[in-house]
PDB file of C-alpha atoms and ligand atoms in Angstrom:
ATOM      1  CA  MET A   1      23.192  13.250   2.337  1.00  0.00           C
ATOM      2  CA  GLU A   2      25.592  12.239   5.107  1.00  0.00           C
ATOM      3  CA  ARG A   3      27.381   8.931   4.506  1.00  0.00           C
ATOM      4  CA  LEU A   4      27.840   6.609   7.467  1.00  0.00           C
ATOM      5  CA  GLU A   5      29.718   3.310   7.224  1.00  0.00           C
ATOM      6  CA  LYS A   6      27.377   1.717   9.776  1.00  0.00           C
ATOM      7  CA  ARG A   7      24.508   2.037   7.316  1.00  0.00           C
ATOM      8  CA  LYS A   8      26.023  -0.435   4.876  1.00  0.00           C
ATOM      9  CA  VAL A   9      24.689  -3.957   5.234  1.00  0.00           C
ATOM     10  CA  ASP A  10      27.522  -6.473   4.830  1.00  0.00           C
ATOM     11  CA  THR A  11      26.735  -8.262   1.579  1.00  0.00           C
ATOM     12  CA  VAL A  12      28.640 -11.452   2.350  1.00  0.00           C
ATOM     13  CA  SER A  13      26.886 -11.896   5.727  1.00  0.00           C
ATOM     14  CA  LEU A  14      23.540 -11.122   4.124  1.00  0.00           C
ATOM     15  CA  VAL A  15      23.974 -13.705   1.396  1.00  0.00           C
ATOM     16  CA  LYS A  16      25.258 -16.256   3.929  1.00  0.00           C
ATOM     17  CA  SER A  17      22.063 -15.702   5.935  1.00  0.00           C
ATOM     18  CA  TYR A  18      20.087 -16.493   2.763  1.00  0.00           C
ATOM     19  CA  VAL A  19      21.755 -19.892   2.415  1.00  0.00           C
ATOM     20  CA  GLU A  20      22.553 -21.048   5.952  1.00  0.00           C
ATOM     21  CA  ASN A  21      19.116 -22.393   6.908  1.00  0.00           C
ATOM     22  CA  ASP A  22      15.859 -23.061   5.113  1.00  0.00           C
ATOM     23  CA  TYR A  23      14.092 -19.851   6.220  1.00  0.00           C
ATOM     24  CA  TYR A  24      14.542 -17.977   2.951  1.00  0.00           C
ATOM     25  CA  SER A  25      13.523 -20.894   0.745  1.00  0.00           C
ATOM     26  CA  ASN A  26      10.361 -21.257   2.864  1.00  0.00           C
ATOM     27  CA  LEU A  27       9.793 -17.512   2.547  1.00  0.00           C
ATOM     28  CA  LEU A  28       9.907 -17.787  -1.234  1.00  0.00           C
ATOM     29  CA  ILE A  29       7.488 -20.727  -1.213  1.00  0.00           C
ATOM     30  CA  ILE A  30       4.994 -18.647   0.800  1.00  0.00           C
ATOM     31  CA  GLN A  31       5.548 -15.435  -1.152  1.00  0.00           C
ATOM     32  CA  SER A  32       5.186 -17.153  -4.534  1.00  0.00           C
ATOM     33  CA  SER A  33       1.999 -18.737  -3.264  1.00  0.00           C
ATOM     34  CA  ILE A  34       0.652 -15.350  -2.102  1.00  0.00           C
ATOM     35  CA  LEU A  35       1.373 -13.869  -5.539  1.00  0.00           C
ATOM     36  CA  GLN A  36      -0.180 -16.828  -7.348  1.00  0.00           C
ATOM     37  CA  SER A  37      -3.381 -16.745  -5.249  1.00  0.00           C
ATOM     38  CA  MET A  38      -3.578 -12.999  -5.657  1.00  0.00           C
ATOM     39  CA  ARG A  39      -3.239 -13.033  -9.449  1.00  0.00           C
ATOM     40  CA  GLU A  40      -5.663 -15.933  -9.832  1.00  0.00           C
ATOM     41  CA  PHE A  41      -8.227 -14.229  -7.604  1.00  0.00           C
ATOM     42  CA  MET A  42      -7.979 -10.851  -9.332  1.00  0.00           C
ATOM     43  CA  ILE A  43      -8.253 -12.384 -12.793  1.00  0.00           C
ATOM     44  CA  SER A  44     -11.225 -14.522 -11.684  1.00  0.00           C
ATOM     45  CA  GLU A  45     -12.914 -11.282 -10.557  1.00  0.00           C
ATOM     46  CA  GLY A  46     -12.556  -9.812 -14.047  1.00  0.00           C
ATOM     47  CA  PHE A  47      -9.431  -7.701 -13.474  1.00  0.00           C
ATOM     48  CA  LEU A  48      -6.730  -7.282 -16.107  1.00  0.00           C
ATOM     49  CA  GLU A  49      -3.100  -6.846 -15.130  1.00  0.00           C
ATOM     50  CA  ILE A  50      -1.244  -3.768 -16.326  1.00  0.00           C
ATOM     51  CA  LEU A  51       2.535  -3.582 -16.344  1.00  0.00           C
ATOM     52  CA  PRO A  52       4.047  -1.408 -13.617  1.00  0.00           C
ATOM     53  CA  VAL A  53       5.219   2.137 -14.303  1.00  0.00           C
ATOM     54  CA  ILE A  54       8.614   2.820 -12.723  1.00  0.00           C
ATOM     55  CA  ILE A  55       9.159   6.460 -13.767  1.00  0.00           C
ATOM     56  CA  SER A  56       6.750   9.234 -14.641  1.00  0.00           C
ATOM     57  CA  PRO A  57       6.638  13.055 -14.515  1.00  0.00           C
ATOM     58  CA  ILE A  58       3.953  12.633 -11.836  1.00  0.00           C
ATOM     59  CA  THR A  59       3.530  10.222  -8.992  1.00  0.00           C
ATOM     60  CA  ASP A  60       1.719   9.991  -5.669  1.00  0.00           C
ATOM     61  CA  PRO A  61       2.501  13.104  -3.554  1.00  0.00           C
ATOM     62  CA  LEU A  62       2.082  10.986  -0.382  1.00  0.00           C
ATOM     63  CA  ASN A  63       1.141  12.440   2.942  1.00  0.00           C
ATOM     64  CA  HIS A  64       4.337  12.134   4.973  1.00  0.00           C
ATOM     65  CA  ASP A  65       7.955  13.306   4.796  1.00  0.00           C
ATOM     66  CA  ILE A  66      10.305  11.272   2.630  1.00  0.00           C
ATOM     67  CA  PHE A  67      13.325  12.150   0.470  1.00  0.00           C
ATOM     68  CA  ASP A  68      12.347  12.827  -3.118  1.00  0.00           C
ATOM     69  CA  ALA A  69      13.715  10.674  -5.910  1.00  0.00           C
ATOM     70  CA  SER A  70      13.832  11.895  -9.462  1.00  0.00           C
ATOM     71  CA  ILE A  71      15.914  11.488 -12.585  1.00  0.00           C
ATOM     72  CA  ASP A  72      16.821  14.264 -14.973  1.00  0.00           C
ATOM     73  CA  TYR A  73      16.160  13.218 -18.560  1.00  0.00           C
ATOM     74  CA  TYR A  74      16.781  15.686 -21.380  1.00  0.00           C
ATOM     75  CA  GLY A  75      15.977  18.553 -19.035  1.00  0.00           C
ATOM     76  CA  TYR A  76      12.700  16.986 -17.810  1.00  0.00           C
ATOM     77  CA  SER A  77      12.232  15.456 -14.412  1.00  0.00           C
ATOM     78  CA  TYR A  78      11.079  11.857 -14.009  1.00  0.00           C
ATOM     79  CA  SER A  79       9.874  10.862 -10.527  1.00  0.00           C
ATOM     80  CA  ILE A  80      10.363   7.287  -9.401  1.00  0.00           C
ATOM     81  CA  THR A  81       6.940   5.813  -8.681  1.00  0.00           C
ATOM     82  CA  LYS A  82       5.653   6.205  -5.112  1.00  0.00           C
ATOM     83  CA  SER A  83       2.315   4.798  -6.240  1.00  0.00           C
ATOM     84  CA  MET A  84       0.628   4.503  -9.636  1.00  0.00           C
ATOM     85  CA  ILE A  85      -2.456   6.451  -8.611  1.00  0.00           C
ATOM     86  CA  LEU A  86      -2.781   8.533 -11.809  1.00  0.00           C
ATOM     87  CA  GLN A  87      -1.945   5.619 -14.105  1.00  0.00           C
ATOM     88  CA  LYS A  88      -4.530   3.489 -12.298  1.00  0.00           C
ATOM     89  CA  GLN A  89      -7.248   6.085 -12.802  1.00  0.00           C
ATOM     90  CA  VAL A  90      -6.353   6.403 -16.497  1.00  0.00           C
ATOM     91  CA  SER A  91      -6.165   2.628 -17.052  1.00  0.00           C
ATOM     92  CA  THR A  92      -9.785   2.180 -15.967  1.00  0.00           C
ATOM     93  CA  LEU A  93     -10.728   4.151 -19.093  1.00  0.00           C
ATOM     94  CA  VAL A  94      -9.265   1.289 -21.131  1.00  0.00           C
ATOM     95  CA  THR A  95     -10.895  -1.498 -19.150  1.00  0.00           C
ATOM     96  CA  ASP A  96     -13.071  -1.335 -16.027  1.00  0.00           C
ATOM     97  CA  ARG A  97     -10.995  -3.359 -13.570  1.00  0.00           C
ATOM     98  CA  ILE A  98      -7.214  -3.230 -13.450  1.00  0.00           C
ATOM     99  CA  PHE A  99      -4.402  -4.237 -11.140  1.00  0.00           C
ATOM    100  CA  SER A 100      -0.634  -4.102 -11.177  1.00  0.00           C
ATOM    101  CA  MET A 101       2.204  -5.630  -9.182  1.00  0.00           C
ATOM    102  CA  SER A 102       3.763  -2.241  -8.724  1.00  0.00           C
ATOM    103  CA  PRO A 103       7.260  -1.582  -7.324  1.00  0.00           C
ATOM    104  CA  ASN A 104       7.266   1.653  -5.319  1.00  0.00           C
ATOM    105  CA  LEU A 105      10.169   3.723  -4.024  1.00  0.00           C
ATOM    106  CA  ARG A 106       9.587   5.727  -0.851  1.00  0.00           C
ATOM    107  CA  LEU A 107      12.836   6.969   0.659  1.00  0.00           C
ATOM    108  CA  GLU A 108      11.662   6.937   4.276  1.00  0.00           C
ATOM    109  CA  LEU A 109      13.605   8.623   7.076  1.00  0.00           C
ATOM    110  CA  GLU A 110      15.715   6.221   9.138  1.00  0.00           C
ATOM    111  CA  ASN A 111      13.486   6.440  12.250  1.00  0.00           C
ATOM    112  CA  ARG A 112      10.872   4.464  10.306  1.00  0.00           C
ATOM    113  CA  TYR A 113      13.040   1.400  10.829  1.00  0.00           C
ATOM    114  CA  GLU A 114      11.615   1.101  14.345  1.00  0.00           C
ATOM    115  CA  ASP A 115       8.056   0.745  12.973  1.00  0.00           C
ATOM    116  CA  LYS A 116       9.176  -2.654  11.607  1.00  0.00           C
ATOM    117  CA  ARG A 117       6.782  -2.347   8.679  1.00  0.00           C
ATOM    118  CA  HIS A 118       8.475   0.086   6.285  1.00  0.00           C
ATOM    119  CA  LEU A 119      10.833  -0.707   3.433  1.00  0.00           C
ATOM    120  CA  ILE A 120      12.064   2.071   1.144  1.00  0.00           C
ATOM    121  CA  GLU A 121      11.493  -0.170  -1.880  1.00  0.00           C
ATOM    122  CA  PHE A 122       8.442  -2.421  -1.849  1.00  0.00           C
ATOM    123  CA  VAL A 123       5.815  -3.947  -4.108  1.00  0.00           C
ATOM    124  CA  GLN A 124       2.109  -3.351  -3.804  1.00  0.00           C
ATOM    125  CA  MET A 125      -0.741  -4.966  -5.647  1.00  0.00           C
ATOM    126  CA  ASP A 126      -2.404  -1.747  -6.739  1.00  0.00           C
ATOM    127  CA  MET A 127      -5.947  -2.030  -8.098  1.00  0.00           C
ATOM    128  CA  GLU A 128      -8.654   0.299  -9.365  1.00  0.00           C
ATOM    129  CA  VAL A 129     -12.292  -0.168 -10.394  1.00  0.00           C
ATOM    130  CA  ALA A 130     -14.302   2.104 -12.705  1.00  0.00           C
ATOM    131  CA  ASN A 131     -17.571   3.552 -11.335  1.00  0.00           C
ATOM    132  CA  ALA A 132     -17.131   1.815  -7.992  1.00  0.00           C
ATOM    133  CA  LYS A 133     -17.970   2.858  -4.455  1.00  0.00           C
ATOM    134  CA  ARG A 134     -15.536   2.049  -1.670  1.00  0.00           C
ATOM    135  CA  GLU A 135     -17.781  -0.783  -0.352  1.00  0.00           C
ATOM    136  CA  GLU A 136     -17.223  -2.725  -3.573  1.00  0.00           C
ATOM    137  CA  VAL A 137     -13.453  -2.458  -3.240  1.00  0.00           C
ATOM    138  CA  MET A 138     -13.519  -3.343   0.460  1.00  0.00           C
ATOM    139  CA  ASP A 139     -15.587  -6.427  -0.311  1.00  0.00           C
ATOM    140  CA  ILE A 140     -13.107  -7.536  -3.009  1.00  0.00           C
ATOM    141  CA  MET A 141     -10.159  -7.047  -0.666  1.00  0.00           C
ATOM    142  CA  GLU A 142     -11.803  -8.948   2.194  1.00  0.00           C
ATOM    143  CA  ARG A 143     -12.474 -11.882  -0.107  1.00  0.00           C
ATOM    144  CA  LEU A 144      -8.931 -11.646  -1.522  1.00  0.00           C
ATOM    145  CA  LEU A 145      -7.354 -11.830   1.921  1.00  0.00           C
ATOM    146  CA  ILE A 146      -9.588 -14.703   2.989  1.00  0.00           C
ATOM    147  CA  ARG A 147      -8.769 -16.583  -0.223  1.00  0.00           C
ATOM    148  CA  ILE A 148      -4.994 -16.113   0.085  1.00  0.00           C
ATOM    149  CA  ILE A 149      -4.813 -17.148   3.746  1.00  0.00           C
ATOM    150  CA  SER A 150      -7.154 -20.124   3.187  1.00  0.00           C
ATOM    151  CA  GLU A 151      -5.102 -21.399   0.245  1.00  0.00           C
ATOM    152  CA  ILE A 152      -1.778 -20.939   1.988  1.00  0.00           C
ATOM    153  CA  THR A 153      -2.804 -22.683   5.182  1.00  0.00           C
ATOM    154  CA  VAL A 154      -3.980 -25.667   3.122  1.00  0.00           C
ATOM    155  CA  LYS A 155      -1.080 -25.781   0.649  1.00  0.00           C
ATOM    156  CA  HIS A 156       1.743 -25.001   3.061  1.00  0.00           C
ATOM    157  CA  THR A 157       0.488 -26.248   6.415  1.00  0.00           C
ATOM    158  CA  LYS A 158       3.932 -27.319   7.652  1.00  0.00           C
ATOM    159  CA  ILE A 159       5.614 -23.984   6.916  1.00  0.00           C
ATOM    160  CA  ILE A 160       2.794 -21.992   8.523  1.00  0.00           C
ATOM    161  CA  GLU A 161       2.846 -24.264  11.576  1.00  0.00           C
ATOM    162  CA  LYS A 162       6.587 -23.751  11.897  1.00  0.00           C
ATOM    163  CA  TYR A 163       6.597 -19.944  11.641  1.00  0.00           C
ATOM    164  CA  ASN A 164       3.100 -18.752  12.576  1.00  0.00           C
ATOM    165  CA  SER A 165       0.948 -21.527  14.019  1.00  0.00           C
ATOM    166  CA  GLY A 166      -1.593 -19.008  15.341  1.00  0.00           C
ATOM    167  CA  LEU A 167      -2.561 -17.760  11.859  1.00  0.00           C
ATOM    168  CA  VAL A 168      -6.335 -17.732  11.465  1.00  0.00           C
ATOM    169  CA  ILE A 169      -8.466 -17.272   8.361  1.00  0.00           C
ATOM    170  CA  PRO A 170     -10.324 -13.970   8.831  1.00  0.00           C
ATOM    171  CA  LYS A 171     -14.100 -13.927   8.554  1.00  0.00           C
ATOM    172  CA  LYS A 172     -16.342 -11.585   6.581  1.00  0.00           C
ATOM    173  CA  ASN A 173     -17.338  -8.843   7.211  1.00  0.00           C
ATOM    174  CA  PHE A 174     -14.306  -7.176   8.749  1.00  0.00           C
ATOM    175  CA  LYS A 175     -15.105  -4.661  11.468  1.00  0.00           C
ATOM    176  CA  ARG A 176     -15.224  -0.968  10.482  1.00  0.00           C
ATOM    177  CA  ILE A 177     -14.110   1.827  12.776  1.00  0.00           C
ATOM    178  CA  ARG A 178     -14.488   5.524  12.003  1.00  0.00           C
ATOM    179  CA  VAL A 179     -11.138   7.272  12.448  1.00  0.00           C
ATOM    180  CA  GLN A 180     -12.790  10.129  14.339  1.00  0.00           C
ATOM    181  CA  ASP A 181     -14.284   7.698  16.870  1.00  0.00           C
ATOM    182  CA  ALA A 182     -10.904   5.981  17.232  1.00  0.00           C
ATOM    183  CA  ILE A 183      -9.139   9.309  17.858  1.00  0.00           C
ATOM    184  CA  GLU A 184     -11.698  10.270  20.518  1.00  0.00           C
ATOM    185  CA  LYS A 185     -11.191   6.982  22.298  1.00  0.00           C
ATOM    186  CA  TYR A 186      -7.456   6.368  21.936  1.00  0.00           C
ATOM    187  CA  GLY A 187      -5.870   9.701  20.916  1.00  0.00           C
ATOM    188  CA  ASP A 188      -3.316  10.092  18.130  1.00  0.00           C
ATOM    189  CA  SER A 189      -1.813   6.601  18.574  1.00  0.00           C
ATOM    190  CA  TYR A 190      -5.204   5.014  17.798  1.00  0.00           C
ATOM    191  CA  GLU A 191      -3.910   2.890  14.931  1.00  0.00           C
ATOM    192  CA  LYS A 192      -1.094   1.359  16.977  1.00  0.00           C
ATOM    193  CA  ILE A 193      -3.332   0.669  19.978  1.00  0.00           C
ATOM    194  CA  LEU A 194      -6.177  -0.789  17.926  1.00  0.00           C
ATOM    195  CA  SER A 195      -3.822  -2.984  15.891  1.00  0.00           C
ATOM    196  CA  ALA A 196      -2.051  -4.272  19.018  1.00  0.00           C
ATOM    197  CA  ASN A 197      -5.376  -5.221  20.644  1.00  0.00           C
ATOM    198  CA  ALA A 198      -7.077  -6.726  17.585  1.00  0.00           C
ATOM    199  CA  LYS A 199      -7.275 -10.441  16.767  1.00  0.00           C
ATOM    200  CA  GLU A 200      -8.640 -10.037  13.219  1.00  0.00           C
ATOM    201  CA  PRO A 201      -7.978  -7.489  10.454  1.00  0.00           C
ATOM    202  CA  PHE A 202     -10.250  -4.418  10.595  1.00  0.00           C
ATOM    203  CA  TRP A 203     -11.015  -1.294   8.562  1.00  0.00           C
ATOM    204  CA  LEU A 204     -10.380   2.297   9.542  1.00  0.00           C
ATOM    205  CA  ILE A 205     -12.767   4.420   7.490  1.00  0.00           C
ATOM    206  CA  ASP A 206     -13.580   8.117   6.985  1.00  0.00           C
ATOM    207  CA  ILE A 207     -10.054   9.463   7.342  1.00  0.00           C
ATOM    208  CA  PRO A 208      -9.927  13.225   8.135  1.00  0.00           C
ATOM    209  CA  ILE A 209      -9.396  15.313   5.006  1.00  0.00           C
ATOM    210  CA  MET A 210      -5.952  16.689   5.922  1.00  0.00           C
ATOM    211  CA  ASP A 211      -4.584  13.244   6.736  1.00  0.00           C
ATOM    212  CA  ARG A 212      -4.622  11.954   3.155  1.00  0.00           C
ATOM    213  CA  GLU A 213      -3.619  12.946  -0.355  1.00  0.00           C
ATOM    214  CA  PHE A 214      -5.731  15.134  -2.670  1.00  0.00           C
ATOM    215  CA  TYR A 215      -6.911  12.209  -4.783  1.00  0.00           C
ATOM    216  CA  ASP A 216      -9.030  10.441  -2.134  1.00  0.00           C
ATOM    217  CA  LYS A 217     -12.598  11.663  -2.470  1.00  0.00           C
ATOM    218  CA  GLN A 218     -14.061  14.162  -0.054  1.00  0.00           C
ATOM    219  CA  ASN A 219     -17.403  13.036   1.363  1.00  0.00           C
ATOM    220  CA  PRO A 220     -19.905  15.582  -0.024  1.00  0.00           C
ATOM    221  CA  ASN A 221     -22.216  14.892   2.948  1.00  0.00           C
ATOM    222  CA  ASP A 222     -19.490  15.106   5.572  1.00  0.00           C
ATOM    223  CA  PRO A 223     -16.823  17.371   4.039  1.00  0.00           C
ATOM    224  CA  ASP A 224     -14.226  17.100   6.819  1.00  0.00           C
ATOM    225  CA  PHE A 225     -13.826  13.414   5.973  1.00  0.00           C
ATOM    226  CA  LEU A 226     -12.864  11.268   2.993  1.00  0.00           C
ATOM    227  CA  LEU A 227     -14.601   8.311   1.373  1.00  0.00           C
ATOM    228  CA  ASP A 228     -11.547   6.185   1.956  1.00  0.00           C
ATOM    229  CA  PHE A 229     -10.163   3.403   4.139  1.00  0.00           C
ATOM    230  CA  ASP A 230      -7.130   1.632   5.534  1.00  0.00           C
ATOM    231  CA  LEU A 231      -7.089  -2.042   6.411  1.00  0.00           C
ATOM    232  CA  ILE A 232      -5.171  -2.754   9.617  1.00  0.00           C
ATOM    233  CA  TYR A 233      -3.663  -6.117  10.518  1.00  0.00           C
ATOM    234  CA  PRO A 234      -4.144  -7.402  14.090  1.00  0.00           C
ATOM    235  CA  PHE A 235      -1.456  -8.277  16.686  1.00  0.00           C
ATOM    236  CA  GLY A 236       0.374  -4.971  16.116  1.00  0.00           C
ATOM    237  CA  TYR A 237       1.300  -5.597  12.464  1.00  0.00           C
ATOM    238  CA  GLY A 238      -0.334  -2.304  11.483  1.00  0.00           C
ATOM    239  CA  GLU A 239      -1.383  -0.965   8.093  1.00  0.00           C
ATOM    240  CA  ALA A 240      -2.057  -3.408   5.267  1.00  0.00           C
ATOM    241  CA  ILE A 241      -4.074  -1.488   2.678  1.00  0.00           C
ATOM    242  CA  SER A 242      -4.850   2.140   1.783  1.00  0.00           C
ATOM    243  CA  GLY A 243      -7.490   3.166  -0.682  1.00  0.00           C
ATOM    244  CA  GLY A 244     -10.776   4.894  -1.359  1.00  0.00           C
ATOM    245  CA  GLU A 245     -13.013   6.551  -3.860  1.00  0.00           C
ATOM    246  CA  ARG A 246     -11.242   9.145  -6.006  1.00  0.00           C
ATOM    247  CA  GLU A 247     -11.639  12.765  -6.951  1.00  0.00           C
ATOM    248  CA  HIS A 248     -11.971  13.159 -10.717  1.00  0.00           C
ATOM    249  CA  GLU A 249     -13.477  16.598 -11.305  1.00  0.00           C
ATOM    250  CA  TYR A 250     -11.128  19.465 -12.129  1.00  0.00           C
ATOM    251  CA  ASP A 251     -12.556  22.064  -9.707  1.00  0.00           C
ATOM    252  CA  GLN A 252     -12.597  19.609  -6.868  1.00  0.00           C
ATOM    253  CA  ILE A 253      -9.022  18.447  -7.543  1.00  0.00           C
ATOM    254  CA  ILE A 254      -7.858  22.100  -7.592  1.00  0.00           C
ATOM    255  CA  LYS A 255      -9.629  22.698  -4.289  1.00  0.00           C
ATOM    256  CA  ARG A 256      -8.017  19.650  -2.719  1.00  0.00           C
ATOM    257  CA  MET A 257      -4.544  20.532  -4.048  1.00  0.00           C
ATOM    258  CA  ASP A 258      -4.899  24.043  -2.627  1.00  0.00           C
ATOM    259  CA  LEU A 259      -5.899  22.603   0.715  1.00  0.00           C
ATOM    260  CA  LYS A 260      -2.855  20.313   0.812  1.00  0.00           C
ATOM    261  CA  GLY A 261      -0.455  22.808  -0.804  1.00  0.00           C
ATOM    262  CA  ASN A 262       0.386  20.539  -3.766  1.00  0.00           C
ATOM    263  CA  SER A 263       2.233  22.191  -6.660  1.00  0.00           C
ATOM    264  CA  LYS A 264      -0.091  22.594  -9.653  1.00  0.00           C
ATOM    265  CA  ASN A 265       2.960  22.836 -11.822  1.00  0.00           C
ATOM    266  CA  ILE A 266       4.157  19.357 -10.854  1.00  0.00           C
ATOM    267  CA  PHE A 267       0.680  17.874 -11.321  1.00  0.00           C
ATOM    268  CA  LYS A 268       0.012  19.609 -14.640  1.00  0.00           C
ATOM    269  CA  ASP A 269      -0.665  16.352 -16.534  1.00  0.00           C
ATOM    270  CA  TYR A 270      -3.155  15.272 -13.852  1.00  0.00           C
ATOM    271  CA  LEU A 271      -4.939  18.598 -14.086  1.00  0.00           C
ATOM    272  CA  ASP A 272      -4.941  18.581 -17.897  1.00  0.00           C
ATOM    273  CA  LEU A 273      -6.658  15.186 -17.905  1.00  0.00           C
ATOM    274  CA  SER A 274      -9.300  16.203 -15.379  1.00  0.00           C
ATOM    275  CA  LYS A 275      -9.913  19.508 -17.185  1.00  0.00           C
ATOM    276  CA  GLU A 276     -10.585  17.561 -20.389  1.00  0.00           C
ATOM    277  CA  GLY A 277     -13.095  15.428 -18.457  1.00  0.00           C
ATOM    278  CA  LEU A 278     -10.958  12.353 -19.033  1.00  0.00           C
ATOM    279  CA  LEU A 279     -10.871  11.222 -15.401  1.00  0.00           C
ATOM    280  CA  LYS A 280     -13.912   9.228 -14.322  1.00  0.00           C
ATOM    281  CA  PRO A 281     -15.258   8.133 -10.936  1.00  0.00           C
ATOM    282  CA  THR A 282     -13.236   5.185  -9.654  1.00  0.00           C
ATOM    283  CA  ALA A 283     -12.298   3.516  -6.394  1.00  0.00           C
ATOM    284  CA  GLY A 284      -9.277   1.408  -5.605  1.00  0.00           C
ATOM    285  CA  CYS A 285      -6.509   0.560  -3.210  1.00  0.00           C
ATOM    286  CA  GLY A 286      -3.111  -1.028  -2.770  1.00  0.00           C
ATOM    287  CA  ILE A 287      -1.987  -3.929  -0.603  1.00  0.00           C
ATOM    288  CA  GLY A 288       1.699  -4.252   0.267  1.00  0.00           C
ATOM    289  CA  ILE A 289       3.159  -7.655  -0.632  1.00  0.00           C
ATOM    290  CA  GLU A 290       5.970  -7.597   1.935  1.00  0.00           C
ATOM    291  CA  ARG A 291       3.564  -6.541   4.703  1.00  0.00           C
ATOM    292  CA  LEU A 292       1.189  -9.331   3.800  1.00  0.00           C
ATOM    293  CA  THR A 293       4.097 -11.789   3.790  1.00  0.00           C
ATOM    294  CA  ARG A 294       5.188 -10.498   7.205  1.00  0.00           C
ATOM    295  CA  TYR A 295       1.679 -10.932   8.571  1.00  0.00           C
ATOM    296  CA  ILE A 296       1.220 -14.439   7.188  1.00  0.00           C
ATOM    297  CA  LEU A 297       4.614 -15.626   8.432  1.00  0.00           C
ATOM    298  CA  GLY A 298       4.369 -13.710  11.731  1.00  0.00           C
ATOM    299  CA  LEU A 299       7.728 -11.991  11.177  1.00  0.00           C
ATOM    300  CA  GLU A 300       9.174  -9.604  13.750  1.00  0.00           C
ATOM    301  CA  HIS A 301      10.562  -7.166  11.133  1.00  0.00           C
ATOM    302  CA  ILE A 302       9.563  -6.608   7.509  1.00  0.00           C
ATOM    303  CA  GLU A 303      13.169  -6.816   6.345  1.00  0.00           C
ATOM    304  CA  LYS A 304      12.789 -10.594   6.553  1.00  0.00           C
ATOM    305  CA  ALA A 305       9.762 -10.523   4.236  1.00  0.00           C
ATOM    306  CA  ARG A 306      11.683 -10.471   0.958  1.00  0.00           C
ATOM    307  CA  LEU A 307      15.086 -10.987  -0.596  1.00  0.00           C
ATOM    308  CA  PHE A 308      17.154  -7.799  -1.046  1.00  0.00           C
ATOM    309  CA  ALA A 309      15.047  -5.820   1.427  1.00  0.00           C
ATOM    310  CA  LYS A 310      15.891  -2.107   1.645  1.00  0.00           C
ATOM    311  CA  SER A 311      15.299  -0.918   5.183  1.00  0.00           C
ATOM    312  CA  PRO A 312      15.002   2.747   6.183  1.00  0.00           C
ATOM    313  CA  GLY A 313      18.448   4.145   6.989  1.00  0.00           C
ATOM    314  CA  LYS A 314      20.347   1.159   5.538  1.00  0.00           C
ATOM    315  CA  ILE A 315      22.202   0.474   2.310  1.00  0.00           C
ATOM    316  CA  SER A 316      21.877  -3.026   0.951  1.00  0.00           C
ATOM    317  CA  ILE A 317      22.149  -4.929  -2.331  1.00  0.00           C
TER     318      ILE A 317
HETATM  319  N1  LIG B 401      -2.156   2.550  -3.621  1.00  0.00           N
HETATM  320  C1  LIG B 401      -2.887   3.352  -2.668  1.00  0.00           C
HETATM  321  C2  LIG B 401      -4.230   3.731  -3.230  1.00  0.00           C
HETATM  322  O1  LIG B 401      -4.655   3.159  -4.217  1.00  0.00           O
HETATM  323  C3  LIG B 401      -2.180   4.533  -2.185  1.00  0.00           C
HETATM  324  C4  LIG B 401      -0.809   4.226  -1.684  1.00  0.00           C
HETATM  325  O2  LIG B 401      -0.057   3.602  -2.415  1.00  0.00           O
HETATM  326  O3  LIG B 401      -0.480   4.629  -0.558  1.00  0.00           O
HETATM  327  O4  LIG B 401      -4.906   4.570  -2.652  1.00  0.00           O
HETATM  328 MG1   MG B 402      -1.331   4.165   3.566  1.00  0.00          MG
END
């Protein structure tokens, strides 16, 4: 790939920005509090934490163009985790409810910088529930978000007042909008428009089949659409969560891979497991930690939502 000096973030200036005012120490107070509330909530709901997987022969194929990242190891190829989708599905065989604080690498193209909500390395709290429908997962995530924001506004009132005094605790149940209805009303930029106009987080549900990966479950009663969802933050902050019910049957996974043009060779382990009947019905989702931090602190750009942020098109420590 082409090397441009302007891409390199000056390390000395970056570190000086960390120490010159109290922004970054406040950021860490809020982020630690988010992580603490999140873990406590998930464990209180009966979830067990699994350690993150950083490399694997298979990872999430994703649905948009990024540079691939893999490591050659004794002639085999390890991908760097884009999401732990397969490992989540497998872990629910061990125990019904699992989550992980999962670092993901998605080498986004540089134009994603302008979206203000992409980092090429980020952490998501990725969760999965055995034998669940999407409503169960959506309910858990609504209560999680309400819990985190309630606790933070009480524990860290001064910091929230300083950076994002307009932060409100969302109320159940979050609004649900069918993607097809949104497209008809607002065209292809529906997500951006809806997010910019909203005052509370809302769900986009029933995503068209070609717009998501093979693992989100096709609705048997409405086969052009998936039994999945995204949660969208208001005030233009955009996507917070992606998830859904999952495909687990071999024939159906093959059909979906064919439709999306996924390589069956690359996903051999996935297919072997489903062929053996080892995958079971599950539903789950992931919520980005940096995006949640950005939303709670009302930050202009996500690169201020963590230390050592890696922005699209930039090189940084
Ligand atoms: N973690 C998400 C899911 O569970 C997918 C993603 O990472 O984009 O569906
Ligand atoms: Mg998504």
